[in-house]
Short mmCIF file of C-alpha atoms in Angstrom, two decimals:
data_model
loop_
_atom_site.label_atom_id
_atom_site.label_comp_id
_atom_site.label_asym_id
_atom_site.label_seq_id
_atom_site.Cartn_x
_atom_site.Cartn_y
_atom_site.Cartn_z
CA UNK M 1 0.30 -0.21 -0.18
CA UNK M 2 1.31 3.44 -0.99
CA UNK M 3 2.97 5.85 2.17
CA UNK M 4 1.90 9.20 0.84
CA UNK M 5 4.11 10.87 3.00
CA UNK M 6 6.92 9.09 1.81
CA UNK M 7 9.53 11.15 0.15
CA UNK M 8 12.34 10.24 -3.07
CA UNK M 9 14.68 11.69 -3.90
CA UNK M 10 15.94 11.44 -8.07
CA UNK M 11 19.40 12.82 -9.14
CA UNK M 12 19.66 13.48 -12.36
CA UNK M 13 16.52 14.68 -15.01
CA UNK M 14 17.56 12.70 -18.23
CA UNK M 15 15.39 9.89 -19.65
CA UNK M 16 15.94 7.13 -16.87
CA UNK M 17 14.90 10.18 -14.28
CA UNK M 18 12.22 11.80 -16.02
CA UNK M 19 11.15 7.81 -16.76
CA UNK M 20 11.30 7.07 -12.72
CA UNK M 21 10.22 9.82 -11.37
CA UNK M 22 6.93 9.95 -13.69
CA UNK M 23 6.38 6.02 -12.34
CA UNK M 24 7.09 6.61 -9.01
CA UNK M 25 3.93 9.93 -8.80
CA UNK M 26 1.50 7.67 -11.13
CA UNK M 27 1.41 5.61 -8.02
CA UNK M 28 1.02 8.09 -5.60
CA UNK M 29 4.69 8.73 -4.09
CA UNK M 30 6.27 12.30 -3.37
CA UNK M 31 9.24 13.00 -5.14
CA UNK M 32 11.33 15.64 -6.05
CA UNK M 33 14.28 15.60 -8.95
CA UNK M 34 17.41 17.42 -8.75
CA UNK M 35 19.72 18.11 -11.63
CA UNK M 36 23.06 20.15 -12.11
CA UNK M 37 22.06 21.80 -15.13
CA UNK M 38 20.44 25.26 -15.71
CA UNK M 39 17.88 22.51 -18.08
CA UNK M 40 16.63 19.12 -18.32
CA UNK M 41 17.14 15.69 -20.81
CA UNK M 42 20.62 15.42 -20.73
CA UNK M 43 21.37 14.05 -24.28
CA UNK M 44 17.74 15.38 -25.18
CA UNK M 45 19.20 18.60 -25.60
CA UNK M 46 18.26 21.80 -27.32
CA UNK M 47 20.91 24.91 -28.43
CA UNK M 48 19.02 28.27 -29.10
CA UNK M 49 20.91 30.65 -31.35
CA UNK M 50 19.54 34.07 -32.25
CA UNK M 51 19.60 34.90 -36.10
CA UNK M 52 18.25 37.37 -38.10
CA UNK M 53 15.91 38.44 -34.82
CA UNK M 54 14.90 34.66 -35.16
CA UNK M 55 15.43 32.22 -32.83
CA UNK M 56 16.56 29.04 -33.96
CA UNK M 57 16.65 25.45 -32.24
CA UNK M 58 19.49 22.98 -32.99
CA UNK M 59 20.02 19.78 -31.38
CA UNK M 60 23.03 19.40 -30.47
CA UNK M 61 22.56 16.10 -28.42
CA UNK M 62 20.56 12.80 -29.44
CA UNK M 63 19.76 13.91 -33.54
CA UNK M 64 16.60 12.19 -33.13
CA UNK M 65 13.90 9.24 -31.93
CA UNK M 66 14.02 5.66 -33.12
CA UNK M 67 12.13 2.41 -32.16
CA UNK M 68 14.13 0.68 -30.06
CA UNK M 69 11.73 -2.36 -28.41
CA UNK M 70 8.03 -1.78 -26.72
CA UNK M 71 8.85 1.12 -24.71
CA UNK M 72 10.82 3.64 -27.40
CA UNK M 73 7.61 2.50 -29.57
CA UNK M 74 4.92 3.61 -26.28
CA UNK M 75 6.91 6.69 -25.86
CA UNK M 76 6.89 7.71 -29.68
CA UNK M 77 2.96 7.17 -30.09
CA UNK M 78 2.47 9.17 -27.00
CA UNK M 79 4.83 12.20 -28.70
CA UNK M 80 2.81 11.47 -32.00
CA UNK M 81 -0.68 12.29 -30.21
CA UNK M 82 0.97 15.13 -28.72
CA UNK M 83 1.93 16.40 -31.99
CA UNK M 84 5.53 17.00 -30.26
CA UNK M 85 7.29 14.97 -33.03
CA UNK M 86 6.98 13.92 -36.04
CA UNK M 87 8.06 11.61 -38.64
CA UNK M 88 11.67 12.61 -40.45
CA UNK M 89 13.56 9.96 -42.61
CA UNK M 90 14.42 6.28 -42.31
CA UNK M 91 11.79 5.26 -39.39
CA UNK M 92 13.35 7.91 -37.13
CA UNK M 93 11.47 11.10 -35.71
CA UNK M 94 12.38 14.59 -35.00
CA UNK M 95 10.73 17.20 -32.92
CA UNK M 96 10.23 20.31 -34.90
CA UNK M 97 10.29 23.00 -31.83
CA UNK M 98 13.47 20.63 -30.04
CA UNK M 99 14.15 17.70 -29.00
CA UNK M 100 14.02 18.33 -25.79
CA UNK M 101 10.49 19.17 -25.91
CA UNK M 102 10.34 15.80 -25.70
CA UNK M 103 12.79 16.17 -22.32
CA UNK M 104 9.63 19.07 -21.18
CA UNK M 105 6.61 16.77 -22.24
CA UNK M 106 8.11 13.91 -19.96
CA UNK M 107 9.15 16.41 -16.55
CA UNK M 108 5.27 18.13 -17.10
CA UNK M 109 3.99 18.31 -13.59
CA UNK M 110 6.95 17.01 -11.79
CA UNK M 111 8.67 19.13 -9.03
CA UNK M 112 12.29 19.46 -9.76
CA UNK M 113 15.44 21.79 -8.93
CA UNK M 114 17.76 23.17 -11.35
CA UNK M 115 21.18 24.50 -10.82
CA UNK M 116 21.75 22.03 -7.72
CA UNK M 117 24.80 20.02 -7.72
CA UNK M 118 24.78 17.24 -5.10
CA UNK M 119 28.58 16.79 -3.87
CA UNK M 120 27.97 13.91 -0.92
CA UNK M 121 24.82 12.23 0.55
CA UNK M 122 24.29 12.35 4.12
CA UNK M 123 22.84 9.76 6.66
CA UNK M 124 21.05 11.76 9.42
CA UNK M 125 18.85 9.72 11.61
CA UNK M 126 17.80 7.19 9.24
CA UNK M 127 17.21 9.61 6.31
CA UNK M 128 18.48 10.75 3.58
CA UNK M 129 19.68 14.15 2.75
CA UNK M 130 21.63 16.22 -0.27
CA UNK M 131 24.72 18.63 0.43
CA UNK M 132 25.17 20.78 -2.41
CA UNK M 133 28.07 22.40 -1.06
CA UNK M 134 26.46 23.27 2.35
CA UNK M 135 22.69 23.82 0.94
CA UNK M 136 20.95 21.10 2.26
CA UNK M 137 17.94 19.15 0.68
CA UNK M 138 15.72 16.35 2.17
CA UNK M 139 14.60 14.44 3.93
CA UNK M 140 14.29 11.23 1.50
CA UNK M 141 13.33 7.78 2.50
CA UNK M 142 15.04 6.67 -0.71
CA UNK M 143 17.65 7.94 -2.89
CA UNK M 144 17.85 7.53 -6.90
CA UNK M 145 21.41 7.52 -8.92
CA UNK M 146 20.47 8.35 -12.85
CA UNK M 147 23.25 10.28 -13.55
CA UNK M 148 26.24 8.91 -15.42
CA UNK M 149 27.97 5.97 -13.54
CA UNK M 150 31.44 7.89 -13.32
CA UNK M 151 29.43 10.65 -11.64
CA UNK M 152 27.15 8.41 -9.40
CA UNK M 153 30.68 6.38 -8.33
CA UNK M 154 32.34 9.75 -7.38
CA UNK M 155 29.23 10.56 -5.36
CA UNK M 156 29.64 7.84 -3.74
CA UNK M 157 32.74 7.57 -2.72
CA UNK M 158 32.54 11.51 -1.58
CA UNK M 159 30.06 10.16 0.42
CA UNK M 160 31.88 7.76 1.86
CA UNK M 161 29.83 5.09 0.97
CA UNK M 162 31.46 1.72 -0.38
CA UNK M 163 27.95 0.43 -1.94
CA UNK M 164 27.62 -0.52 -6.17
CA UNK M 165 31.37 -0.99 -6.57
CA UNK M 166 29.95 -2.01 -9.92
CA UNK M 167 29.03 1.61 -11.01
CA UNK M 168 33.24 1.88 -11.56
CA UNK M 169 33.44 -0.88 -14.49
CA UNK M 170 31.12 1.03 -16.49
CA UNK M 171 33.13 2.79 -19.30
CA UNK M 172 31.42 5.84 -21.86
CA UNK M 173 33.09 7.00 -24.99
CA UNK M 174 32.64 10.92 -24.91
CA UNK M 175 31.85 12.99 -28.25
CA UNK M 176 32.50 16.57 -29.44
CA UNK M 177 30.07 18.52 -31.38
CA UNK M 178 29.60 21.34 -33.48
CA UNK M 179 26.96 23.23 -34.45
CA UNK M 180 27.44 25.43 -37.50
CA UNK M 181 25.35 27.80 -39.62
CA UNK M 182 25.48 29.00 -42.78
CA UNK M 183 22.97 31.88 -44.28
CA UNK M 184 24.18 31.65 -48.07
CA UNK M 185 23.93 28.77 -49.67
CA UNK M 186 24.15 25.14 -48.51
CA UNK M 187 27.64 23.10 -48.44
CA UNK M 188 27.75 19.84 -49.37
CA UNK M 189 29.87 17.94 -46.59
CA UNK M 190 31.92 14.85 -47.22
CA UNK M 191 32.45 13.72 -43.95
CA UNK M 192 35.65 11.74 -42.65
CA UNK M 193 36.41 8.66 -40.25
CA UNK M 194 36.44 11.50 -37.51
CA UNK M 195 32.89 11.84 -37.96
CA UNK M 196 30.22 9.69 -36.03
CA UNK M 197 27.84 11.27 -37.61
CA UNK M 198 26.68 14.63 -39.67
CA UNK M 199 23.09 15.97 -40.26
CA UNK M 200 21.26 18.83 -41.43
CA UNK M 201 19.43 20.09 -38.24
CA UNK M 202 17.22 22.74 -39.86
CA UNK M 203 15.72 20.02 -42.26
CA UNK M 204 13.97 19.28 -39.39
CA UNK M 205 11.80 23.04 -39.46
CA UNK M 206 9.79 24.48 -41.44
CA UNK M 207 11.12 27.73 -41.31
CA UNK M 208 14.78 28.56 -40.31
CA UNK M 209 16.96 31.41 -41.83
CA UNK M 210 20.15 29.38 -42.15
CA UNK M 211 21.40 26.12 -43.19
CA UNK M 212 22.51 24.38 -40.02
CA UNK M 213 24.61 21.77 -39.42
CA UNK M 214 25.54 19.18 -36.70
CA UNK M 215 28.43 17.20 -36.35
CA UNK M 216 29.52 14.73 -34.20
CA UNK M 217 32.96 13.50 -33.69
CA UNK M 218 34.08 9.96 -33.45
CA UNK M 219 34.75 8.96 -29.74
CA UNK M 220 38.74 8.10 -30.82
CA UNK M 221 38.88 11.89 -31.97
CA UNK M 222 36.71 13.07 -28.92
CA UNK M 223 38.93 11.55 -26.74
CA UNK M 224 42.05 13.42 -27.94
CA UNK M 225 40.65 16.55 -27.86
CA UNK M 226 38.22 16.65 -25.20
CA UNK M 227 40.13 18.78 -22.32
CA UNK M 228 41.55 20.67 -24.71
CA UNK M 229 42.65 24.48 -23.96
CA UNK M 230 41.90 25.32 -27.43
CA UNK M 231 38.37 24.92 -28.18
CA UNK M 232 37.97 26.73 -31.02
CA UNK M 233 40.64 25.20 -32.65
CA UNK M 234 38.78 21.68 -32.18
CA UNK M 235 35.89 23.29 -33.88
CA UNK M 236 37.60 24.41 -37.03
CA UNK M 237 39.84 20.90 -37.04
CA UNK M 238 35.85 19.07 -36.82
CA UNK M 239 34.53 21.34 -39.48
CA UNK M 240 37.52 20.57 -42.10
CA UNK M 241 37.71 16.58 -41.48
CA UNK M 242 33.74 17.32 -42.31
CA UNK M 243 34.51 19.10 -45.25
CA UNK M 244 32.19 21.94 -43.89
CA UNK M 245 33.40 25.39 -44.85
CA UNK M 246 34.14 28.27 -42.14
CA UNK M 247 30.60 29.06 -41.63
CA UNK M 248 28.75 32.66 -41.04
CA UNK M 249 28.84 31.22 -37.18
CA UNK M 250 29.35 28.21 -34.99
CA UNK M 251 29.02 26.39 -31.09
CA UNK M 252 30.51 23.46 -29.98
CA UNK M 253 29.92 21.15 -27.17
CA UNK M 254 31.50 18.78 -25.15
CA UNK M 255 29.98 15.07 -24.01
CA UNK M 256 32.04 13.78 -21.79
CA UNK M 257 29.38 10.64 -21.48
CA UNK M 258 27.87 10.61 -24.94
CA UNK M 259 27.49 6.37 -25.03
CA UNK M 260 27.58 3.71 -22.78
CA UNK M 261 30.56 1.57 -24.24
CA UNK M 262 30.53 -1.11 -21.53
CA UNK M 263 27.50 -1.36 -19.35
CA UNK M 264 26.17 -4.22 -16.85
CA UNK M 265 23.67 -7.11 -18.00
CA UNK M 266 20.88 -5.67 -15.41
CA UNK M 267 17.87 -3.37 -15.08
CA UNK M 268 18.89 -0.94 -12.19
CA UNK M 269 20.92 -1.48 -8.70
CA UNK M 270 20.18 -1.49 -5.38
CA UNK M 271 20.87 -1.38 -1.62
CA UNK M 272 18.94 -0.88 1.38
CA UNK M 273 22.32 -0.58 4.00
CA UNK M 274 23.02 2.09 4.36
CA UNK M 275 19.88 3.69 3.71
CA UNK M 276 17.79 2.15 0.32
CA UNK M 277 19.33 3.83 -2.76
CA UNK M 278 18.90 2.88 -6.69
CA UNK M 279 20.78 3.42 -9.23
CA UNK M 280 19.87 3.42 -12.81
CA UNK M 281 20.51 4.29 -16.50
CA UNK M 282 21.31 3.70 -19.96
CA UNK M 283 24.21 1.93 -18.63
CA UNK M 284 21.60 -0.71 -16.98
CA UNK M 285 21.03 -2.64 -20.38
CA UNK M 286 19.59 -5.59 -18.73
CA UNK M 287 20.16 -9.00 -20.87
CA UNK M 288 21.61 -7.11 -23.71
CA UNK M 289 24.75 -5.16 -23.83
CA UNK M 290 24.28 -3.37 -27.01
CA UNK M 291 24.87 0.15 -27.23
CA UNK M 292 22.15 0.96 -30.21
CA UNK M 293 19.61 1.20 -27.80
CA UNK M 294 20.53 4.22 -25.49
CA UNK M 295 16.66 5.23 -25.54
CA UNK M 296 15.39 2.01 -24.87
CA UNK M 297 17.52 0.81 -21.72
CA UNK M 298 16.98 4.16 -20.21
CA UNK M 299 13.11 3.99 -20.13
CA UNK M 300 13.52 0.51 -19.26
CA UNK M 301 15.97 0.68 -16.13
CA UNK M 302 13.90 4.45 -14.96
CA UNK M 303 11.02 1.52 -14.60
CA UNK M 304 12.74 -1.02 -13.13
CA UNK M 305 13.94 1.40 -10.45
CA UNK M 306 10.43 2.61 -10.11
CA UNK M 307 9.73 -0.97 -9.22
CA UNK M 308 12.74 -1.28 -6.82
CA UNK M 309 11.89 2.12 -4.91
CA UNK M 310 8.53 0.34 -4.53
CA UNK M 311 9.66 -2.96 -3.64
CA UNK M 312 11.98 -1.50 -1.10
CA UNK M 313 9.58 0.56 0.85
CA UNK M 314 6.86 -2.19 0.77
#
């Protein structure tokens, strides 16, 4: 029987965190999400660029949605009904107003505190409290970690919590992403092996003052240049490797945890000591360690985490 006074804290407002929160709220739990960023959605990310007195939406994270299983099929069906996404090409779906609108749809009605970086978990008299360099939030009976596994492992280490050692075995590939706008003519790119994906992002939208390309680097390229002090040079280098000319405007973004290279064959992780704690994300890949189903695994893991929270508190 659900206790409506139970408070659940979820760290991370990406796809897995939003899914877990929605599931728990629908079951009557009191849930609050925390995210270190000003926005939500993780790689469901849209950059807003002002050009010619017009705001351009540019998807610089996940470029589109695809049906990868039952969970993504159900999500895309809901998004189509709400007119949030539309079909694009090769069985892919895009959000004309920006893919972050998918995250906003999932977050509707949820309590989310942004710009709150949890630096330590604290156990005070049998309840969880979250510490952000002296700012305290709580109390919670259970915490769900949905941030990238290396960040979750570091948070537990900083909190002197030795459970969930499996988190340290999870490996991500990084990515460097360049957004480039061209006002006069449409270039013809010819990507080199250093380019993992290149797309004409402006083709997702009916009206755009510019042709806008999004270029995702390969993991090998990103490993070399992720921590470069001269990102401007890296940006121009990546555009050259895509055979794109100098743009009218451009931006670059680092994705330190872009894709899971080595995950775990579990739906989620959970412990009951020192207090109930659950971890989930697209690194929780069930029985399939394929890296090509990050949407499906994030959704599945978020639901599994909600089920585990309910079991821990029953």
